[in-house]
Short mmCIF file of C-alpha atoms and ligand atoms in Angstrom, two decimals:
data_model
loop_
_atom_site.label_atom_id
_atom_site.label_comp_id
_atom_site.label_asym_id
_atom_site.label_seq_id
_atom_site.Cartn_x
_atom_site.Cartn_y
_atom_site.Cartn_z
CA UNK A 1 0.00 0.00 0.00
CA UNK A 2 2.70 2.50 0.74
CA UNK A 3 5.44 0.76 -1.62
CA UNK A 4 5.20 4.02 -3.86
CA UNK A 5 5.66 6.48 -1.17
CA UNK A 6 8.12 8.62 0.06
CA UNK A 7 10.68 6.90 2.66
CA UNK A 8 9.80 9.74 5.28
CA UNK A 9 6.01 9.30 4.41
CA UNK A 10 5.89 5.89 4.86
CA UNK A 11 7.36 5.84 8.60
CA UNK A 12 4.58 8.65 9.15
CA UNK A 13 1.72 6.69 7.99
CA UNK A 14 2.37 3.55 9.56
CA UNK A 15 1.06 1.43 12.36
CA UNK A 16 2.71 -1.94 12.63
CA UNK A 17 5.49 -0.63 15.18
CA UNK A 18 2.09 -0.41 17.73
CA UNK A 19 -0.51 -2.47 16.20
CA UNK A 20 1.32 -5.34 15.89
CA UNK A 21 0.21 -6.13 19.31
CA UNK A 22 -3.46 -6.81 17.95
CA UNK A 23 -2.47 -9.44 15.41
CA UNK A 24 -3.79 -12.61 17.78
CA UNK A 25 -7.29 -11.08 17.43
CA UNK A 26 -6.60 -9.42 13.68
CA UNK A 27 -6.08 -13.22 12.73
CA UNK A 28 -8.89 -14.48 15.02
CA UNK A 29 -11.57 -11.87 13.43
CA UNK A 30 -10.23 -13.03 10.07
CA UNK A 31 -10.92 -16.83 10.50
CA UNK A 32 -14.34 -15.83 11.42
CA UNK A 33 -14.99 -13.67 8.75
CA UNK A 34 -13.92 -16.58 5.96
CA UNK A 35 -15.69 -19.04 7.85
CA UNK A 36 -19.01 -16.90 7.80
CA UNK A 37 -17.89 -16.00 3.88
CA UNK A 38 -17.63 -19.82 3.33
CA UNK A 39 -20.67 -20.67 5.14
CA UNK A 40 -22.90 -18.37 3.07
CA UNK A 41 -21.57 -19.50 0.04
CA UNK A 42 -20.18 -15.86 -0.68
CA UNK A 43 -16.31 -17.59 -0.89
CA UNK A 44 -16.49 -21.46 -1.43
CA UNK A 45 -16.14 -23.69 1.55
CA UNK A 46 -12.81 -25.22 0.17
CA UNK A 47 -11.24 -21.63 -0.03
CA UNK A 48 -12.44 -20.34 3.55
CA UNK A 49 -10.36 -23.47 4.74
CA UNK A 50 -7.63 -22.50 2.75
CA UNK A 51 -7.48 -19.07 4.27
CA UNK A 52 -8.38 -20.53 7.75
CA UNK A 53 -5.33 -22.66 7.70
CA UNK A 54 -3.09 -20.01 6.05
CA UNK A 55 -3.85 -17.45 8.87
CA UNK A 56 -3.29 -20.37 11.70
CA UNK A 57 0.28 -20.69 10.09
CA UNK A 58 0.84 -17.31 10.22
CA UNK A 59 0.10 -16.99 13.86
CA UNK A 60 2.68 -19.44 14.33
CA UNK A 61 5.12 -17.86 12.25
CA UNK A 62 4.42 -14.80 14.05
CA UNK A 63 4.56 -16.41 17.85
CA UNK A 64 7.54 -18.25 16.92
CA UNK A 65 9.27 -15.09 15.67
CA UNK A 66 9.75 -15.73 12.30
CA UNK A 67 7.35 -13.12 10.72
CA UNK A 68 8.71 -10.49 9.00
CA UNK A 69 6.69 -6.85 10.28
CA UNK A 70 7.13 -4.70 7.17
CA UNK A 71 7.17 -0.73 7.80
CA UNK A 72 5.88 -0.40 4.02
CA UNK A 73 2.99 -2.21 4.37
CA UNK A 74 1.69 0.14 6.74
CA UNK A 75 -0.62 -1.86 9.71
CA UNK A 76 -1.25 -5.68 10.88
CA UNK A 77 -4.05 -6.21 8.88
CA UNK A 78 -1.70 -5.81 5.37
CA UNK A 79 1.15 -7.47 6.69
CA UNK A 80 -1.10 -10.05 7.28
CA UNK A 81 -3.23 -10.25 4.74
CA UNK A 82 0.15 -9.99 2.34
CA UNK A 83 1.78 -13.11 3.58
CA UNK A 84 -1.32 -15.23 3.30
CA UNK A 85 -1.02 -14.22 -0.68
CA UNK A 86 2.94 -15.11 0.01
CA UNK A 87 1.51 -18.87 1.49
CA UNK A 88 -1.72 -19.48 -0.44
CA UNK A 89 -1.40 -17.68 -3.42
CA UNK A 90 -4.59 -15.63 -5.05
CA UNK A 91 -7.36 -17.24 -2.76
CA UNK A 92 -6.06 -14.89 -0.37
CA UNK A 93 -8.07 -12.25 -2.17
CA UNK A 94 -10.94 -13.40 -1.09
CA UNK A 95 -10.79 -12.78 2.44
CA UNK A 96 -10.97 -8.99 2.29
CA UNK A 97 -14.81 -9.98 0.60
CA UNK A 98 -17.26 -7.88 2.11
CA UNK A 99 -15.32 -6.10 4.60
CA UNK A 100 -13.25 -3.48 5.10
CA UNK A 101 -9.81 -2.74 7.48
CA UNK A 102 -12.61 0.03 9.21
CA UNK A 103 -14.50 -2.62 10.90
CA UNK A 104 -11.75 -4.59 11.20
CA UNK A 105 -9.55 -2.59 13.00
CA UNK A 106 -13.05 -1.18 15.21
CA UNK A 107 -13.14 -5.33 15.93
CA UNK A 108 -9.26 -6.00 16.64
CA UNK A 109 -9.80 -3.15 19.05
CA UNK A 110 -12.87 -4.21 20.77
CA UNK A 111 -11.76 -7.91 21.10
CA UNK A 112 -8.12 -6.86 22.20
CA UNK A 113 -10.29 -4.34 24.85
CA UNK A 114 -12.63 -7.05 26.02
CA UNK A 115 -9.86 -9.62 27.08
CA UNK A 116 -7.68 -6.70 28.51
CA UNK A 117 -10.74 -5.34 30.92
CA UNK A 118 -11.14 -8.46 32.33
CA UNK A 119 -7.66 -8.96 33.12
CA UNK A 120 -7.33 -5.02 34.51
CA UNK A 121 -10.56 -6.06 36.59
CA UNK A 122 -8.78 -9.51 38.38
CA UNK A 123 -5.60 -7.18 38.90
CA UNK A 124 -7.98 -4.74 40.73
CA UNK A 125 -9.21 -8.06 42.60
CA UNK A 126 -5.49 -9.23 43.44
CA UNK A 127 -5.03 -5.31 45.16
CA UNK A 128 -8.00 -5.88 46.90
CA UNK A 129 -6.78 -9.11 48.43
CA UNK A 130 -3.60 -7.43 49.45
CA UNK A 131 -5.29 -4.58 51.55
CA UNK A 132 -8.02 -6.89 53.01
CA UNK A 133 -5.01 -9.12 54.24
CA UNK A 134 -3.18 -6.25 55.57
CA UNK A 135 -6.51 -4.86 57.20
CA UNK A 136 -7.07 -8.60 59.17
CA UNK A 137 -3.23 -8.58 59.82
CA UNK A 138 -3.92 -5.77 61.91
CA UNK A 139 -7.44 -5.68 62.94
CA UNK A 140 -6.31 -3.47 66.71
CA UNK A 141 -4.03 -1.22 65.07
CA UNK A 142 -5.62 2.13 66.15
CA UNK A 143 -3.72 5.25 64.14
CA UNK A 144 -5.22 9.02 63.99
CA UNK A 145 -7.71 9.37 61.65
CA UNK A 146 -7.07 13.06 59.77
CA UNK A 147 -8.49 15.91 58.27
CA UNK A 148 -6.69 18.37 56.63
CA UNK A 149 -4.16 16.35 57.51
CA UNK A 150 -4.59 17.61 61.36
CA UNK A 151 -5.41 14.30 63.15
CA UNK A 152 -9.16 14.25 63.62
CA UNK A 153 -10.73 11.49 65.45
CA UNK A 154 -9.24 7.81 66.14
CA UNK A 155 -9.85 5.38 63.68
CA UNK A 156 -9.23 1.76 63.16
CA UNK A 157 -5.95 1.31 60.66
CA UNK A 158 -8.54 -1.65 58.92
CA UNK A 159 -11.24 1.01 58.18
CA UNK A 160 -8.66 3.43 56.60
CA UNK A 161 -7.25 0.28 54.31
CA UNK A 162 -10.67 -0.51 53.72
CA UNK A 163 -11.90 2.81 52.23
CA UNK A 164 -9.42 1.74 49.58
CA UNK A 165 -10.97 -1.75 48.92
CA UNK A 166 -14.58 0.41 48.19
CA UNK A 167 -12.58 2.09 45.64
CA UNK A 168 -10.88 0.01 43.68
CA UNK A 169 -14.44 -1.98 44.17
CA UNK A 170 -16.35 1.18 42.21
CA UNK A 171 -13.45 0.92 39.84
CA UNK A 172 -14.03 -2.35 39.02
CA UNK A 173 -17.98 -1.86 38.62
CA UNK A 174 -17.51 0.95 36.35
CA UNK A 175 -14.50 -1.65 34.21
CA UNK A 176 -17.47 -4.34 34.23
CA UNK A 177 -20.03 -1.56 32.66
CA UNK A 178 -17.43 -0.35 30.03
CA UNK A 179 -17.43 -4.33 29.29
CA UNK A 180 -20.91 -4.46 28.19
CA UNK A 181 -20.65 -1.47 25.91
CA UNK A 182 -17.47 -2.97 24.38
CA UNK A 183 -19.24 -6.53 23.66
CA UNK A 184 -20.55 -5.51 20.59
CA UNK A 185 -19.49 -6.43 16.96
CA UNK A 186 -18.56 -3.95 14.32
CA UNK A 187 -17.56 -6.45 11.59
CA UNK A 188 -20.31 -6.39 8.46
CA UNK A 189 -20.17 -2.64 8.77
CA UNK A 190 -17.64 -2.25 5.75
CA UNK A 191 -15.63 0.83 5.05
CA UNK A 192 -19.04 2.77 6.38
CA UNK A 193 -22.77 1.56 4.85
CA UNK A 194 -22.42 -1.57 5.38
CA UNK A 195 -22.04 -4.96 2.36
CA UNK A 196 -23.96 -5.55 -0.61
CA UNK A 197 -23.24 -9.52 0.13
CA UNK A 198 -25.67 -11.68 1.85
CA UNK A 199 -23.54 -12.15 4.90
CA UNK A 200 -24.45 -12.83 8.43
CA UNK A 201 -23.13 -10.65 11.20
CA UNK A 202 -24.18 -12.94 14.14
CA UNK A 203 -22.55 -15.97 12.87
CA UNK A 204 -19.40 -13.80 13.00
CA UNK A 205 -20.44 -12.44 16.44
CA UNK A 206 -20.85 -15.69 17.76
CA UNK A 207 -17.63 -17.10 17.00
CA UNK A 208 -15.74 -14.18 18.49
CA UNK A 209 -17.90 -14.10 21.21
CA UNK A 210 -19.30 -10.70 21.22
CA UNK A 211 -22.79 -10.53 22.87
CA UNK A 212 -24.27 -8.15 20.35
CA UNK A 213 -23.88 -6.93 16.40
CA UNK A 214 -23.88 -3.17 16.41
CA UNK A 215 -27.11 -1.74 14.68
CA UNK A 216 -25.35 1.02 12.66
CA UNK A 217 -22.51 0.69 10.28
CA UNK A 218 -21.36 4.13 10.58
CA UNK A 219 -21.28 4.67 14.29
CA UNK A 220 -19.98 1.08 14.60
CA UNK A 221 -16.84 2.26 12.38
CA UNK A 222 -16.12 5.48 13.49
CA UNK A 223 -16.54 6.37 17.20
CA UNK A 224 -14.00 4.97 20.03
CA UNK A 225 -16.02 5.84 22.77
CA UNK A 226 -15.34 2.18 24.19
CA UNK A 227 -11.31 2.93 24.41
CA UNK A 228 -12.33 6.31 25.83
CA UNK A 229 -14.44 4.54 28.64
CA UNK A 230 -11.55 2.42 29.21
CA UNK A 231 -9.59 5.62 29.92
CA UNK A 232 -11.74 7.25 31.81
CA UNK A 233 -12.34 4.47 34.30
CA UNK A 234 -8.50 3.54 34.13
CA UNK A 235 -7.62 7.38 34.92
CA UNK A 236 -10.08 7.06 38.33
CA UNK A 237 -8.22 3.81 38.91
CA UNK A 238 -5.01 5.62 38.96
CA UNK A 239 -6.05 8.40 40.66
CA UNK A 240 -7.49 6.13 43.72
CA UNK A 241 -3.54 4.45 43.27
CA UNK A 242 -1.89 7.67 43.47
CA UNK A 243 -3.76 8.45 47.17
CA UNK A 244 -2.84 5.29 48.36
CA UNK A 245 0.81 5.92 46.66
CA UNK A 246 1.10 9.16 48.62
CA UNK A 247 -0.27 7.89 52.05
CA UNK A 248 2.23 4.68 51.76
CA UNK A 249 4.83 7.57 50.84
CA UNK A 250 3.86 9.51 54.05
CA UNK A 251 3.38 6.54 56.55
CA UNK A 252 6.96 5.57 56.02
CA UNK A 253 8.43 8.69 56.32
CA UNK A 254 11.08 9.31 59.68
CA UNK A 255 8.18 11.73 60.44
CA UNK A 256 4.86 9.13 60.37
CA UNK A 257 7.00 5.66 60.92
CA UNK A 258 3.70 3.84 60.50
CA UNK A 259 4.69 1.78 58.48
CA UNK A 260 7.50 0.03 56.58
CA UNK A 261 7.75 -1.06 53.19
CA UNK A 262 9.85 -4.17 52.65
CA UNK A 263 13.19 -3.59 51.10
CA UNK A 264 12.53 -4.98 47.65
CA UNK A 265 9.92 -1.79 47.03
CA UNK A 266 12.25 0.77 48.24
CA UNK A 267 15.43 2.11 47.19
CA UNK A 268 18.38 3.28 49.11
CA UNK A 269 20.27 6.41 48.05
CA UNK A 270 23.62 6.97 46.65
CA UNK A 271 24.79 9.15 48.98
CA UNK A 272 23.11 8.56 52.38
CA UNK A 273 23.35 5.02 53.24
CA UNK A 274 20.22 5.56 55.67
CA UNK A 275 17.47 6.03 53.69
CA UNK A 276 15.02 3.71 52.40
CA UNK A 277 12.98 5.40 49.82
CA UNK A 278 8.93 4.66 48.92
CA UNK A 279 10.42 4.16 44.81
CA UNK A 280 7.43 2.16 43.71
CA UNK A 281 5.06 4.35 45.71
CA UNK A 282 6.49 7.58 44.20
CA UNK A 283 6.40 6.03 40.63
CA UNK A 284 2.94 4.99 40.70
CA UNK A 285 1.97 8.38 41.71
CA UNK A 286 3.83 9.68 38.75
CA UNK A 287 2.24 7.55 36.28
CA UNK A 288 -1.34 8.82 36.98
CA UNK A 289 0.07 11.56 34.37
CA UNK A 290 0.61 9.51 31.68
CA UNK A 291 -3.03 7.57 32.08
CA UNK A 292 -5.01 11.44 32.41
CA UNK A 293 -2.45 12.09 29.38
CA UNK A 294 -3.75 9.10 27.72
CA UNK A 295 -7.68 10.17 28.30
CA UNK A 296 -7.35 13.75 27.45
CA UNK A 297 -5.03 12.59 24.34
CA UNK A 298 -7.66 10.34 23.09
CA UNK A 299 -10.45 12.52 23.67
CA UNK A 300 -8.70 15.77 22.24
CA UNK A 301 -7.98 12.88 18.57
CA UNK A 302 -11.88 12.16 18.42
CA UNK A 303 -13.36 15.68 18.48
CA UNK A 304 -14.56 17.05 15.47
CA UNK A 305 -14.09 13.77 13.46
CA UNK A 306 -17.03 13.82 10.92
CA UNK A 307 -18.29 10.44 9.95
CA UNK A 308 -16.93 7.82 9.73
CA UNK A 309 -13.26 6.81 9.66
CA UNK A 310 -10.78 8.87 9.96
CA UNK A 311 -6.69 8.51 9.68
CA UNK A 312 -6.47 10.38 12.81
CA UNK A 313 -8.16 7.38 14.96
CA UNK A 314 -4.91 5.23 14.24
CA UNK A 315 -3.51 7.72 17.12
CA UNK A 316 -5.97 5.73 19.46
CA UNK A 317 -3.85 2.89 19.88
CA UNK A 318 -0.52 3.78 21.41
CA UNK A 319 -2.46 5.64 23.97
CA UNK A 320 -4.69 2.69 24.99
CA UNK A 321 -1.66 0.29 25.35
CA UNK A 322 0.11 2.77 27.51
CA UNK A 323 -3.06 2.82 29.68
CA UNK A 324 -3.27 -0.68 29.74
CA UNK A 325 0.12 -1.40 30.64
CA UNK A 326 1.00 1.28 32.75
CA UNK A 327 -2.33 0.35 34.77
CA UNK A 328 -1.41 -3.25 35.07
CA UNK A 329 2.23 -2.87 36.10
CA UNK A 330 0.94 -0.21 38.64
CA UNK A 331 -1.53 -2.62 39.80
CA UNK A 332 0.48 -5.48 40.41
CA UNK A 333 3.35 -4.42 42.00
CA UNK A 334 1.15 -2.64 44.51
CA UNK A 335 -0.43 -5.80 44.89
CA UNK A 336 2.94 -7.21 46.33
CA UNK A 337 4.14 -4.28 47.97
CA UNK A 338 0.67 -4.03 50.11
CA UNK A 339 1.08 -7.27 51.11
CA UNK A 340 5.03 -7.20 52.99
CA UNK A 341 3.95 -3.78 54.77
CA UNK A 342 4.67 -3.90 58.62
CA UNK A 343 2.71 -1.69 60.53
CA UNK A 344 4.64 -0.10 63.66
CA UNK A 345 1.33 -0.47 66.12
CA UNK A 346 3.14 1.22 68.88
CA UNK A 347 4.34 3.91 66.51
CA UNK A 348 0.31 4.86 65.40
CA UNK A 349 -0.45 4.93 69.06
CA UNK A 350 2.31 7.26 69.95
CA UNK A 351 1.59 9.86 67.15
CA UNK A 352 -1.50 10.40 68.64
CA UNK A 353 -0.79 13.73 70.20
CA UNK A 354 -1.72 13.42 73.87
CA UNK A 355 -5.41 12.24 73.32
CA UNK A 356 -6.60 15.49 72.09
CA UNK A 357 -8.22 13.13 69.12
CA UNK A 358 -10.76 12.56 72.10
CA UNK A 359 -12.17 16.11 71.93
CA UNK A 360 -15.46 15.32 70.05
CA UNK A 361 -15.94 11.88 72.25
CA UNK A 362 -15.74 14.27 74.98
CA UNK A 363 -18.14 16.95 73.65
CA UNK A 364 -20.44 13.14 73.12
CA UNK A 365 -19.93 12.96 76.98
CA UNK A 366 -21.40 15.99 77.62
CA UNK A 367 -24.06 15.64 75.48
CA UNK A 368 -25.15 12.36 77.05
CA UNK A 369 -25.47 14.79 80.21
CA UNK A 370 -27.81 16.73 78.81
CA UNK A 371 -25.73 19.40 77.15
CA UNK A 372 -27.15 20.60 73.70
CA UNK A 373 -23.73 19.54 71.23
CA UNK A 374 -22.92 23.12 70.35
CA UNK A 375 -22.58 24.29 73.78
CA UNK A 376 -20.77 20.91 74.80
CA UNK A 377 -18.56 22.01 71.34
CA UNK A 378 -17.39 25.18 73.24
CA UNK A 379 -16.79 24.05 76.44
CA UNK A 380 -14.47 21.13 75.01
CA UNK A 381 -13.04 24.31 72.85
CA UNK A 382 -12.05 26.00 76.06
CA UNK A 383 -11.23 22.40 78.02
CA UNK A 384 -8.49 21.75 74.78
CA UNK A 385 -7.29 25.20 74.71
CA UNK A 386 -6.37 25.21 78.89
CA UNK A 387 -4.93 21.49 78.09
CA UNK A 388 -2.69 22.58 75.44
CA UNK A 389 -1.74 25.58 77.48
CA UNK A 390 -0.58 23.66 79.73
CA UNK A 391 0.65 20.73 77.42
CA UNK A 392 -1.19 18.25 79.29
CA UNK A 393 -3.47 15.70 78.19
CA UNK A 394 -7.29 15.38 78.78
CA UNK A 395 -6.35 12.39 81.28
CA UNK A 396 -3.82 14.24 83.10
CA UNK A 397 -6.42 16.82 84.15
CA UNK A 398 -8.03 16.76 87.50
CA UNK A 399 -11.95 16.34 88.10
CA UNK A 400 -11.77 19.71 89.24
CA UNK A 401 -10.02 20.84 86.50
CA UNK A 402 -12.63 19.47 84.19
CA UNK A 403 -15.35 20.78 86.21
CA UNK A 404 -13.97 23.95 86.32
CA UNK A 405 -15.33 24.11 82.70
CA UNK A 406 -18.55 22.48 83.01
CA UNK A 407 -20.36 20.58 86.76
CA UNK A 408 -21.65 17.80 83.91
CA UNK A 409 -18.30 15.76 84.47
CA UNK A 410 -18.07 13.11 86.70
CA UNK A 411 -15.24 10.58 87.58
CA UNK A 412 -16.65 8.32 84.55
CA UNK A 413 -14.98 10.91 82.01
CA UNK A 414 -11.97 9.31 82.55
CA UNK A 415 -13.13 6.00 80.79
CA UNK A 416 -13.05 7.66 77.68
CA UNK A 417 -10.51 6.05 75.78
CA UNK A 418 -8.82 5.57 71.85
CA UNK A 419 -10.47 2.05 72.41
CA UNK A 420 -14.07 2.91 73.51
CA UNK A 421 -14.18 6.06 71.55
CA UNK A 422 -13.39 3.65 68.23
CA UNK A 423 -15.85 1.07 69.54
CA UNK A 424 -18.64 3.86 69.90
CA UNK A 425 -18.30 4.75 66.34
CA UNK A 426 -20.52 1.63 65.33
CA UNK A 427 -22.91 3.05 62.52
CA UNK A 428 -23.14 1.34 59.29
CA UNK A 429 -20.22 1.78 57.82
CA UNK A 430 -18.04 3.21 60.75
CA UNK A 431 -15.18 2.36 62.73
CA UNK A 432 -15.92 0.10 65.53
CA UNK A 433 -14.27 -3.39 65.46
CA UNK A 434 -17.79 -4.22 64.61
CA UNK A 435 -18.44 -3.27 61.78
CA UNK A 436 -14.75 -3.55 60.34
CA UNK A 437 -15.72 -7.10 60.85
CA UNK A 438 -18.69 -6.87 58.67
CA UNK A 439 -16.81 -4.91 56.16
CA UNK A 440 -14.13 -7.21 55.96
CA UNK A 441 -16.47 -10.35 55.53
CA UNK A 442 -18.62 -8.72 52.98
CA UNK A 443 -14.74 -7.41 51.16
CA UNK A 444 -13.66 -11.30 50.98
CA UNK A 445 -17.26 -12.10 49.56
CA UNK A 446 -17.04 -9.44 46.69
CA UNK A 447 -13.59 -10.66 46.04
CA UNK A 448 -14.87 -14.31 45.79
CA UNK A 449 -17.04 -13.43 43.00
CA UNK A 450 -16.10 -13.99 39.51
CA UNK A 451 -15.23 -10.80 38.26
N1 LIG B 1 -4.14 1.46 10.84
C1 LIG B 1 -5.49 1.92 10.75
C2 LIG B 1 -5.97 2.42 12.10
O1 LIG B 1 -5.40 2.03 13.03
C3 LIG B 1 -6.37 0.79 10.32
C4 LIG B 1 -7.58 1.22 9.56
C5 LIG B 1 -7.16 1.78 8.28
N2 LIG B 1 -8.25 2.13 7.45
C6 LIG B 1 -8.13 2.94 6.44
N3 LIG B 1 -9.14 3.18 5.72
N4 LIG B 1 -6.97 3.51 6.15
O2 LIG B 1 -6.88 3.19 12.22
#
């Protein structure tokens, strides 16, 4: 196809450096296309085996590394189609019957997305083992829960792990909705209006195993929207990463100590022989770039494109596989890293600073007396501000002291605790021991399930 171009112009137009990758399902779509050809009678039956058996032998050529990618013949489906002339001579003409590279690269794509979603989604699954495991490893570990980064309230270290299994759970429920969108078959579209020969679309379906045939030719050529979906839902994948990235980064700095990441996820420096740096942390927090790149890229290539194929979707490839792979590498190496954490329980407990975390449990207290909670808000206000001032904590103050601020307190103050005020927290969805438990049983059950 390109043989008669400029050198320069060649290397600009072509694909095979990238789409090379698709040419398992290029060849799979192709087999079903001459069996469907051969079935119809459109190609005779002896021919579609022909071409059947010529495009298993190329498979193998390719797999075994003996196939010879050619720059001038511009994607996978030529190089292809070109050595099946090279091994069965002019029957191989026959294959490109009724249809066109425009569905066939819209089906390459869809069947290459299909497999890959399902694997992203089991990755997403094998992260989500990892932080369940590390949340029952440590099922007592109490550390400050924050906001604005100012510790807030006590929480339980399993709740905090947990918010990251609901997540990477929405992630993977927005992965299996993309799924059902991408199930669909473009082949029988053509180049854009579809084929003037009697084929049969579902026959074709069926043997690739798409769910659905798409119900118009020129939408089912032309839009992307599946790869975009992809992106979108990988770039909220990555973005729920990169939090989890930074608090790993943070928790094992000299400064948190909460945890520690095992030696073969860090990196020590050249210079100072004491440091242990979060590497794999820091680069998965880094590579959220390239997958937002990847979306807005993607998006930015399909705007404005009239109908229906357009050079300019070629571009959509590169910036899927990036997504794909940067995702999965990202994804699995987490995977390992969250599961040789050690948590430093005695470090979490210390950080607390004095048990000023108590303050609302205390305003609770007060409450419980009778106090209406914005009042009991200002008296703790006061209560924290005279503890502070006098850098004690809430324990080390007398009864008098307390009463001082309000008559409401009685000796049972002092059995507020990190412990009960955790325990207390035992709403749906909070974090008591309680219903970490729950959470954690119904985490293992959604992780049981096939994806
Ligand atoms: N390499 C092309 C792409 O990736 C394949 C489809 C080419 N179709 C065409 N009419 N030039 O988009």
């Amino acid at each position: 196809m390109l043989q008669d171009k400029p050198d320069l112009v060649k290397k600009y137009l072509a694909s095979i450096p990238f789409d090379r990758r698709l040419y398992r399902e290029d060849i799979r779509g192709s087999i079903a296309h001459a069996r469907m050809l051969g079935a119809r009678g459109i190609i005779t039956e002896s021919d579609a085996d022909i071409i059947i058996k010529g495009l298993k032998s190329i498979q193998e050529e390719i797999e075994q590394g003996d196939f010879q990618f050619r720059a001038d013949l511009e994607d996978i489906h030529l190089n292809i189609e070109s050595r099946l002339f090279e091994k069965v001579g002019d029957v191989a003409g026959r294959l490109h019957t009724a249809r066109s590279r425009n569905d066939q690269i819209a089906s390459d794509m869809r069947l290459f997305l299909k497999k890959e979603t399902e694997e992203t989604i089991k990755t997403l699954k094998k992260l989500q083992s990892s932080l369940v495991e590390l949340a029952s490893q440590n099922k007592d570990v109490i550390i400050p829960g924050y906001t604005h980064l100012q510790q807030a309230q006590p929480i339980l270290l399993a709740h905090h792990l947990l918010a990251y299994f609901e997540m990477f759970q929405r992630d993977i429920e927005r992965f299996r909705s993309c799924l059902t969108r991408t199930d669909v078959s473009p082949l029988g579209s053509g180049a854009l209006a579809g084929t003037a020969y009697a084929i049969d679309p579902n026959l074709v379906a069926q043997e690739l195993g798409f769910s659905k045939v798409a119900t118009n030719s020129l939408d089912a050529v032309s839009d992307r929207d599946f790869v975009i979906e992809y992106e979108a839902c990988a770039a909220l994948t990555a973005m729920h990463l990169s939090r989890l990235a930074e608090e790993i980064v943070l928790w094992a700095s000299d400064e948190f100590r909460f945890i520690r990441i095992d030696e073969a996820f860090a990196s020590g420096s050249s210079i100072m022989p004491q440091k242990r740096n979060p590497d794999v942390a820091e680069l998965a927090r880094g590579k959220t770039g390239r997958v937002y790149g990847n979306l807005v890229a993607t998006l930015t290539t399909m705007k404005a494109l009239p109908l229906a194929y357009n050079r300019d979707m070629q571009e959509d490839k590169e910036r899927l596989f990036d997504t794909v792979d940067t995702l999965r590498s990202s994804l699995q190496v987490f995977a390992q890293m969250i599961r040789t954490v050690k948590v430093d329980a005695e470090r979490t407990r210390d950080a607390i600073r004095k048990d000023y975390i108590l303050a609302t449990d205390l305003a609770d207290y007060l409450v419980k007396k009778g106090l209406p909670f914005r009042e009991a808000h200002g008296v703790i206000a006061k209560l924290a501000g005279y503890a502070i001032a006098k850098e004690q904590s809430f324990h080390d103050l007398s009864l008098n002291e307390y009463r001082g601020f309000s008559p409401l307190f009685a000796e049972d103050v002092y059995a507020i605790t990190l412990e009960s005020s955790v325990a207390s927290r035992n709403t749906t969805g909070a974090t008591s021991p309680e219903q970490v438990e729950l959470a954690l049983t119904r985490a293992n059950e959604l992780i049981a399930k096939i994806l």
